[in-house]
mmCIF file of the C-alpha atoms, coordinates in Angstrom:
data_MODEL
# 
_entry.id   MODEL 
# 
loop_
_atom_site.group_PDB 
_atom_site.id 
_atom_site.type_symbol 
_atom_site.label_atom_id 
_atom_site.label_alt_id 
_atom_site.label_comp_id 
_atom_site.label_asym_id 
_atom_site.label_entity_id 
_atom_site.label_seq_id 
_atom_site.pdbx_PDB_ins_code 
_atom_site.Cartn_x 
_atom_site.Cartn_y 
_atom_site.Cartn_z 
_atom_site.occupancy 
_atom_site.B_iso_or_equiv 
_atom_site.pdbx_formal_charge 
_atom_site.auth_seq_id 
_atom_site.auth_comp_id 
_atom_site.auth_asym_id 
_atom_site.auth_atom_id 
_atom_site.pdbx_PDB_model_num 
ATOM 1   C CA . UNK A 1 1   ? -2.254  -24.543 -16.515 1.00 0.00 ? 1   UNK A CA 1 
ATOM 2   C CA . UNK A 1 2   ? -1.037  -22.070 -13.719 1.00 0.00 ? 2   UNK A CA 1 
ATOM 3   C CA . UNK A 1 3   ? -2.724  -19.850 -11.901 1.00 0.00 ? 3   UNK A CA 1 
ATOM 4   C CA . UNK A 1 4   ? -1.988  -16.380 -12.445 1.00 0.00 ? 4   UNK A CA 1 
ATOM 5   C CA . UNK A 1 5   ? 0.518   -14.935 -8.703  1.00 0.00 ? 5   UNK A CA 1 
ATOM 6   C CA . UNK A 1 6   ? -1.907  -13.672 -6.255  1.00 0.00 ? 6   UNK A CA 1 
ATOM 7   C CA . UNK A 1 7   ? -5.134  -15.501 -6.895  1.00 0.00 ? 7   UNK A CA 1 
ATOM 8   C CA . UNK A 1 8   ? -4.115  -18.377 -4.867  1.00 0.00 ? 8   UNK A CA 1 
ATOM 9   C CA . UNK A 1 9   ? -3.874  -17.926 -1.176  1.00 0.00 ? 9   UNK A CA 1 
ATOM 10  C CA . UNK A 1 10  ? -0.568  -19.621 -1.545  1.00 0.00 ? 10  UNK A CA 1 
ATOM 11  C CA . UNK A 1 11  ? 0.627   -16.975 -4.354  1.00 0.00 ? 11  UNK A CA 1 
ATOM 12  C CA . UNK A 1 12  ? -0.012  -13.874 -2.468  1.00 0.00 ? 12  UNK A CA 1 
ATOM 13  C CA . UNK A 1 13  ? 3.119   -11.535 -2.353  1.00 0.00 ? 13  UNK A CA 1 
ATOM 14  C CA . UNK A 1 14  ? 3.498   -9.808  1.258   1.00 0.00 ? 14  UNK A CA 1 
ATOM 15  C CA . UNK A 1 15  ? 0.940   -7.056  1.850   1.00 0.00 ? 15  UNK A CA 1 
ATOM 16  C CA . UNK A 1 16  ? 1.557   -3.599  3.468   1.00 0.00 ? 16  UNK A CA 1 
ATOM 17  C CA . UNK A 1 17  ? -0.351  -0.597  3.924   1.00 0.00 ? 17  UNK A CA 1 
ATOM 18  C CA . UNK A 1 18  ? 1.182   2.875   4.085   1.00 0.00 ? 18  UNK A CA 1 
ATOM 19  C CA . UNK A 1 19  ? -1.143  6.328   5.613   1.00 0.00 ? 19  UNK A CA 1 
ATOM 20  C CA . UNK A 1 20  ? 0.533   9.153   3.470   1.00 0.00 ? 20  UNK A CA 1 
ATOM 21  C CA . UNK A 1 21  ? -0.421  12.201  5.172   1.00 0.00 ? 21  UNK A CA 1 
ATOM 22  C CA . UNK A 1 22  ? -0.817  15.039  2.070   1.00 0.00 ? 22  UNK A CA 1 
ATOM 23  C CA . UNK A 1 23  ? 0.790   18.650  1.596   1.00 0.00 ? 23  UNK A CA 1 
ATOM 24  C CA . UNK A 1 24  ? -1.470  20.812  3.945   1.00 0.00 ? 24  UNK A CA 1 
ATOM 25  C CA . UNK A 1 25  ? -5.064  21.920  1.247   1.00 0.00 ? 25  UNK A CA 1 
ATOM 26  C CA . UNK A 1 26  ? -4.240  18.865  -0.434  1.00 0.00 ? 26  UNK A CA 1 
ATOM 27  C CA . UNK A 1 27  ? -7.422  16.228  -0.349  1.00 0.00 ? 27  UNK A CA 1 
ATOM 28  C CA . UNK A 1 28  ? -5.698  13.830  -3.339  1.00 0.00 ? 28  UNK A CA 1 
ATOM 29  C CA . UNK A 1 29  ? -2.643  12.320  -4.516  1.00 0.00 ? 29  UNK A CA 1 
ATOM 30  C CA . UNK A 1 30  ? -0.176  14.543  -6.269  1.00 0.00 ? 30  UNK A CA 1 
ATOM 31  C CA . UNK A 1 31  ? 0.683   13.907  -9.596  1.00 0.00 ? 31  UNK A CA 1 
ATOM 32  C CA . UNK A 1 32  ? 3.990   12.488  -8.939  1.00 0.00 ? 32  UNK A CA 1 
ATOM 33  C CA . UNK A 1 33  ? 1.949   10.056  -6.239  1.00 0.00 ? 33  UNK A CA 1 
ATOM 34  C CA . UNK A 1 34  ? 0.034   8.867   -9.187  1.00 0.00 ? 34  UNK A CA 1 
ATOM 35  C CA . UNK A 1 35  ? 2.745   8.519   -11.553 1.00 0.00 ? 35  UNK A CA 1 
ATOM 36  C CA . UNK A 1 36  ? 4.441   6.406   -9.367  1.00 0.00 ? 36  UNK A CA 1 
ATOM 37  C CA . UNK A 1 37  ? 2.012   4.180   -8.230  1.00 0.00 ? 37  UNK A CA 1 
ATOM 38  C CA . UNK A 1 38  ? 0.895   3.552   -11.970 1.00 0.00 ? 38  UNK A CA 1 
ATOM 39  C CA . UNK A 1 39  ? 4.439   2.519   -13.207 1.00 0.00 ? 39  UNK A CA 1 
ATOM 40  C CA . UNK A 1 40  ? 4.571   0.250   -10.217 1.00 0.00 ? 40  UNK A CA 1 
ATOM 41  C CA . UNK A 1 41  ? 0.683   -1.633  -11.222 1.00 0.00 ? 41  UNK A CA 1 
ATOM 42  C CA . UNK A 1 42  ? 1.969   -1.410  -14.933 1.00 0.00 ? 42  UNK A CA 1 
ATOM 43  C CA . UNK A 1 43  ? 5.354   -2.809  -14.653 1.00 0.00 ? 43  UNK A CA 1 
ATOM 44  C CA . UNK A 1 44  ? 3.374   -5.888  -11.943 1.00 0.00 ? 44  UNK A CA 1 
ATOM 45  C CA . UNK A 1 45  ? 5.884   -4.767  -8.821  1.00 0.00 ? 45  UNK A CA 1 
ATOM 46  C CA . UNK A 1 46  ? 2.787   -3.844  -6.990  1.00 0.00 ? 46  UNK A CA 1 
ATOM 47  C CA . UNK A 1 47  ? -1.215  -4.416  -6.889  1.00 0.00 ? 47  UNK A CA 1 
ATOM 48  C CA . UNK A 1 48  ? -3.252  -1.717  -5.469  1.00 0.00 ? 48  UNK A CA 1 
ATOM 49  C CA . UNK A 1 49  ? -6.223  -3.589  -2.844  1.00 0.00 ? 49  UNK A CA 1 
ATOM 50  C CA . UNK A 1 50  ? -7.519  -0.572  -1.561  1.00 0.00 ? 50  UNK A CA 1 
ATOM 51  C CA . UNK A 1 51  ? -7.115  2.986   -1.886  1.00 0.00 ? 51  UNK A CA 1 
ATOM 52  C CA . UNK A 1 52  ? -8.542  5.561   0.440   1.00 0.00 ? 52  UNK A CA 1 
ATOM 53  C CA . UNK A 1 53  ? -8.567  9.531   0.774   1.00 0.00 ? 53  UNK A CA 1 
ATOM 54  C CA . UNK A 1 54  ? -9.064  10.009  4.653   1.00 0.00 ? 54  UNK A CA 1 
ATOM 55  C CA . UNK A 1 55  ? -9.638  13.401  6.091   1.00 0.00 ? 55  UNK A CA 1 
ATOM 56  C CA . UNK A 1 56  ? -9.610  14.613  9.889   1.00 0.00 ? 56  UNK A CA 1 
ATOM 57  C CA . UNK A 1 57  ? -11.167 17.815  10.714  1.00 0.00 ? 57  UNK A CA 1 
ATOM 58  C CA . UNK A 1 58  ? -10.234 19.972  13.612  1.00 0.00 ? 58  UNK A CA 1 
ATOM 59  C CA . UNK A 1 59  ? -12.844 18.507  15.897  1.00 0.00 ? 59  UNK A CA 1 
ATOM 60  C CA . UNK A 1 60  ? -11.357 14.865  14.839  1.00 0.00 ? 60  UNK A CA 1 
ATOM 61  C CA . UNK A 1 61  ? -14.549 13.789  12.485  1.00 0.00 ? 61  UNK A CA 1 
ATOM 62  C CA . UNK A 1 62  ? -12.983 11.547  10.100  1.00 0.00 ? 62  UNK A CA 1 
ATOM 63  C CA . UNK A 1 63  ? -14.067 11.531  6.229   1.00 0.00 ? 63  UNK A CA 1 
ATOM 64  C CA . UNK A 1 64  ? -13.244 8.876   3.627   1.00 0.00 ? 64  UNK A CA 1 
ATOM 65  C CA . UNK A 1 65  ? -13.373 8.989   -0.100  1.00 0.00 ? 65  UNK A CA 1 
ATOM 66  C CA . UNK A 1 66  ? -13.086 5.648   -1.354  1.00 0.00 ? 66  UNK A CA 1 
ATOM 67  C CA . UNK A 1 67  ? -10.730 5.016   -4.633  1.00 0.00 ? 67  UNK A CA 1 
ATOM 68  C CA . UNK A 1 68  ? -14.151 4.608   -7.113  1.00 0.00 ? 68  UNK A CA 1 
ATOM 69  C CA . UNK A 1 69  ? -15.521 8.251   -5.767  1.00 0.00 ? 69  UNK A CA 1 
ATOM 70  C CA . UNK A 1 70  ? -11.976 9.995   -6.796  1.00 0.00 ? 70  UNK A CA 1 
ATOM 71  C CA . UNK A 1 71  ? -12.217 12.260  -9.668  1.00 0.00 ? 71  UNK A CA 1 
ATOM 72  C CA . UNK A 1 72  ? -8.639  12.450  -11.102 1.00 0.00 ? 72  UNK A CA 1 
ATOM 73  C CA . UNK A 1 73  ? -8.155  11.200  -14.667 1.00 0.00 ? 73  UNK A CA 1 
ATOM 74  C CA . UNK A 1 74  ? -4.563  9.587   -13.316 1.00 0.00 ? 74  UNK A CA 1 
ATOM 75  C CA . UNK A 1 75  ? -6.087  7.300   -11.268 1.00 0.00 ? 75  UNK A CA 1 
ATOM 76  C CA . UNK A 1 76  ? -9.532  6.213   -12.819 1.00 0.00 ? 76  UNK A CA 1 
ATOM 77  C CA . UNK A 1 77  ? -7.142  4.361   -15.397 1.00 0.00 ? 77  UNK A CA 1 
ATOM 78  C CA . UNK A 1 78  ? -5.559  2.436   -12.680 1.00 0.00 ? 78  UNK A CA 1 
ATOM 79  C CA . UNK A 1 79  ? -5.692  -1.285  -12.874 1.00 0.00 ? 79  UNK A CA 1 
ATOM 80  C CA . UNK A 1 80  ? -6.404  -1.895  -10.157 1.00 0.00 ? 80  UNK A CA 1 
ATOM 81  C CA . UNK A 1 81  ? -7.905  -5.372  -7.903  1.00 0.00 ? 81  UNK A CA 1 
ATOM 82  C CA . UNK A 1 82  ? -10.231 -3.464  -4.828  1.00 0.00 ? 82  UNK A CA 1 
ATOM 83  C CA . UNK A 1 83  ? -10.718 -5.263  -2.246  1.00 0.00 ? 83  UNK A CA 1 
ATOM 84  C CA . UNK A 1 84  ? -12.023 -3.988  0.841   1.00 0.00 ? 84  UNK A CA 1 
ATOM 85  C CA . UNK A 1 85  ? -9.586  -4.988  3.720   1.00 0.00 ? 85  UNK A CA 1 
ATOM 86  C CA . UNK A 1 86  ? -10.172 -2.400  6.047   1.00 0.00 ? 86  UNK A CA 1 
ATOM 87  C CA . UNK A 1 87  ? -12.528 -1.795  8.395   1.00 0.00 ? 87  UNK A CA 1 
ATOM 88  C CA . UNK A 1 88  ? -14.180 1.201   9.252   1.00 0.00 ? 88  UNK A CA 1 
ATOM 89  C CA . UNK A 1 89  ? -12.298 0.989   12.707  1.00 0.00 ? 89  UNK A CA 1 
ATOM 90  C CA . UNK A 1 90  ? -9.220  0.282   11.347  1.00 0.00 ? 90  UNK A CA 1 
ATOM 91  C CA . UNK A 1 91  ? -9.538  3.127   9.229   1.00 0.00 ? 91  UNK A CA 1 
ATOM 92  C CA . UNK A 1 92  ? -10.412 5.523   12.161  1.00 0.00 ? 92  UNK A CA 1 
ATOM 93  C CA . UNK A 1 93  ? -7.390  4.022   14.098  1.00 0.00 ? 93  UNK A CA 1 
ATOM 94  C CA . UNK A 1 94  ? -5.372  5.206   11.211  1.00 0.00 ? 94  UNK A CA 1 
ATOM 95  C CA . UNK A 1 95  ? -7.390  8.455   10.957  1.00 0.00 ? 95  UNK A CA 1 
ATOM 96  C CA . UNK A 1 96  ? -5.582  9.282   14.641  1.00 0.00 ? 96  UNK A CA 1 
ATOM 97  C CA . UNK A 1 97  ? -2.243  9.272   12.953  1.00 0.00 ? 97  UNK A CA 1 
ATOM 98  C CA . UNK A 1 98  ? -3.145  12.269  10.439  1.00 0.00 ? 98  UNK A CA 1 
ATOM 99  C CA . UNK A 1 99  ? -2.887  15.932  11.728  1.00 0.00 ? 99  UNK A CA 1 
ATOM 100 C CA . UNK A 1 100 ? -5.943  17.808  12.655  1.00 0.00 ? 100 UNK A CA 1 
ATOM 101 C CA . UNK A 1 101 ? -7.317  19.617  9.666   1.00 0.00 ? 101 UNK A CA 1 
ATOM 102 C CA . UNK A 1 102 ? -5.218  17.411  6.405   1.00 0.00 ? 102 UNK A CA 1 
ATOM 103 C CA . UNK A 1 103 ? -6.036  14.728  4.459   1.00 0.00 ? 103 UNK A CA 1 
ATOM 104 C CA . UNK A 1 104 ? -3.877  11.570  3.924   1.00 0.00 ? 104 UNK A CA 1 
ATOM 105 C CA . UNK A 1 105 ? -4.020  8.735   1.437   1.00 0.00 ? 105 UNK A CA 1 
ATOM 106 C CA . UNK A 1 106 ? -4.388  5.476   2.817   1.00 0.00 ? 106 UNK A CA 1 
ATOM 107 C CA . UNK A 1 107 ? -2.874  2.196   0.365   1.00 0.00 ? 107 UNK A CA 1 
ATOM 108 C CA . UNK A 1 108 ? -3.079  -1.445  0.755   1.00 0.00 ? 108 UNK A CA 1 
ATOM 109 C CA . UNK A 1 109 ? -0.832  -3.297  -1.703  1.00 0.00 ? 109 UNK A CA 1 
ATOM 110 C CA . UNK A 1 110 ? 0.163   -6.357  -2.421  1.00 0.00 ? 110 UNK A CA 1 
ATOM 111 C CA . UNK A 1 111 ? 4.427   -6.993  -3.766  1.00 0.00 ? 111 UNK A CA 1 
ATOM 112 C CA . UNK A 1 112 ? 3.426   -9.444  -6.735  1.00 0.00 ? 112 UNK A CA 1 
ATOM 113 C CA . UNK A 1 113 ? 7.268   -9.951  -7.266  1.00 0.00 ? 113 UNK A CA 1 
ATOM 114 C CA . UNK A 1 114 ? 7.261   -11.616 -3.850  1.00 0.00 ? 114 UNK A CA 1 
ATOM 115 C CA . UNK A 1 115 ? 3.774   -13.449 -4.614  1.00 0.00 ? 115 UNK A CA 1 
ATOM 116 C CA . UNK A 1 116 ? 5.222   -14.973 -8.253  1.00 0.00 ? 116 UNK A CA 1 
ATOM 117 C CA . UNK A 1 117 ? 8.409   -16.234 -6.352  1.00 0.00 ? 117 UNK A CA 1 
ATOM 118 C CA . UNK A 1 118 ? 6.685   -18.068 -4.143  1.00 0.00 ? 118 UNK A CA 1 
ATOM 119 C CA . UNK A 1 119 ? 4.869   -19.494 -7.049  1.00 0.00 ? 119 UNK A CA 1 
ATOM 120 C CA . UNK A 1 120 ? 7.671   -20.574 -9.147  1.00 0.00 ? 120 UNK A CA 1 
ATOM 121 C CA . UNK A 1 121 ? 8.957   -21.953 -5.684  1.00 0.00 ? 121 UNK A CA 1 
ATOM 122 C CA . UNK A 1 122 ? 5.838   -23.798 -5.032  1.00 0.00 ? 122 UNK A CA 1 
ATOM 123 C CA . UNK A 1 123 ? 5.641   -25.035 -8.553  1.00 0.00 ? 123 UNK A CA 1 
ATOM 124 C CA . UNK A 1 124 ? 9.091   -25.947 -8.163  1.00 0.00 ? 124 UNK A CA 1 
ATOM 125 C CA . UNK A 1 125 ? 8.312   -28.599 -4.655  1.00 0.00 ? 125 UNK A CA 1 
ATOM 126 C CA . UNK A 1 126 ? 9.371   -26.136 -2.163  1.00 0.00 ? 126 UNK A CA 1 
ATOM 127 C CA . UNK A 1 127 ? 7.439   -24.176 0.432   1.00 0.00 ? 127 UNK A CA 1 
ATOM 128 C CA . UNK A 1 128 ? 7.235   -20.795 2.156   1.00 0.00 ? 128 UNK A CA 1 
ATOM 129 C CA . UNK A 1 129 ? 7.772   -21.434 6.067   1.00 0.00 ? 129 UNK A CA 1 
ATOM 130 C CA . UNK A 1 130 ? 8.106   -18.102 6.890   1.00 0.00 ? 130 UNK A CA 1 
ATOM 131 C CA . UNK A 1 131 ? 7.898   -14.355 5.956   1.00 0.00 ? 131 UNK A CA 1 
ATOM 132 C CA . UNK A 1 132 ? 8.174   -11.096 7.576   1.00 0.00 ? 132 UNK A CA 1 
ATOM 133 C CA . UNK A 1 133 ? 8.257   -7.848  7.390   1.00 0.00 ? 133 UNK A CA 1 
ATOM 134 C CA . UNK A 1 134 ? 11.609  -5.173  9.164   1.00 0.00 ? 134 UNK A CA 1 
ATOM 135 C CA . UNK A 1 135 ? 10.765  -2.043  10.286  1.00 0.00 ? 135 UNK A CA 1 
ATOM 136 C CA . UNK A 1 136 ? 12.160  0.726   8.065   1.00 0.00 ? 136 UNK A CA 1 
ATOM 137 C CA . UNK A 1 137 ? 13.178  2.614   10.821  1.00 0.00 ? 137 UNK A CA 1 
ATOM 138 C CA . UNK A 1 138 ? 15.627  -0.888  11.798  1.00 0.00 ? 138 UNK A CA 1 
ATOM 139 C CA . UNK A 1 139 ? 17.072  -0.783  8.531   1.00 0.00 ? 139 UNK A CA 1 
ATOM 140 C CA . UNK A 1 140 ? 17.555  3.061   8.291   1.00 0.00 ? 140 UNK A CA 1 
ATOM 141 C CA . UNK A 1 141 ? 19.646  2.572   12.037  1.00 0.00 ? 141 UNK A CA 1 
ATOM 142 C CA . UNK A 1 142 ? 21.604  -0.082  11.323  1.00 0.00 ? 142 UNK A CA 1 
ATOM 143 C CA . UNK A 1 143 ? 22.605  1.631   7.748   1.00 0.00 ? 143 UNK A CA 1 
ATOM 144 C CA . UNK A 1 144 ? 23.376  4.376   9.709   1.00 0.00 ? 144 UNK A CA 1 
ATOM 145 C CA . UNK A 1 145 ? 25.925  2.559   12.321  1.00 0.00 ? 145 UNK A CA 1 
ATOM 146 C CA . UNK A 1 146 ? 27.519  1.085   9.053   1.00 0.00 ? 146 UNK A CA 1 
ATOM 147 C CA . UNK A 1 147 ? 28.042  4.563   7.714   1.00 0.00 ? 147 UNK A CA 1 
ATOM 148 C CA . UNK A 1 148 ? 29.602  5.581   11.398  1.00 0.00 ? 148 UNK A CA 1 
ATOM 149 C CA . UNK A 1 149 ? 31.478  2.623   11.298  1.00 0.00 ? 149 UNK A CA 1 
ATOM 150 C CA . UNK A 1 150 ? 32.740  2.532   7.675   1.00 0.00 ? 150 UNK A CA 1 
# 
């Protein structure tokens, strides 16, 4: 019998977290937020660990809503696995990227494509030896000197 990707240490998929800093008088996700993050739990690409509404007043007072206290339909039906992997310092040192006065959403996921490929390849006698992540803004430059140079 296998073990279903990501319950084995071995079987976890990469895991990222993005701050999402929302329209200004917005304290949730938008709708099109929601609908894209449920198509991506219900077609397995991603698995939602943690899911936070963090606010920063003026003054810098940070407030957090936690995914269970959020009140929108969209996401209460969320399959989701809630873990908590943040700290509350962690959370205030992401706090300190969102604008005085706005709200931003805070995600941990997990890629389960990535954690059920290293499964098969497990399964299969081989091993992960290495993984890592490129920064977005690497990939966005060097797609950029292609272009210039194309």
């Amino acid at each position: 019998m296998t073990t279903p990707p990501g319950t084995d240490s071995h079987d976890l998929g990469p895991i990222d977290y993005l701050v999402v800093e929302l329209p200004h008088g917005t304290t949730t996700l938008t709708n099109k937020m929601i609908d894209h993050i449920a198509r991506s739990v219900a077609d397995r690409t991603l698995r939602i660990l943690e899911l936070l509404i963090v606010g920063r007043d003026s003054t810098g007072h940070v407030t957090v809503t936690e995914f269970e206290e959020l009140a929108d339909a969209g996401l209460r039906g969320l399959d989701v696995s809630l873990v908590e992997i943040l700290a509350v310092e962690d959370v205030e040192n992401l706090a300190g990227a969102i604008a005085p006065g706005r709200c931003a959403a805070v995600i941990v996921w997990e890629y389960l494509t990535a954690a059920s490929f290293s499964a098969a390849a497990r399964e299969s006698g081989a091993k992960l030896v290495a993984q890592g992540r490129i920064p977005t803004q690497a990939i966005a430059a060097t797609l950029r000197g292609d272009d210039d140079n194309g």
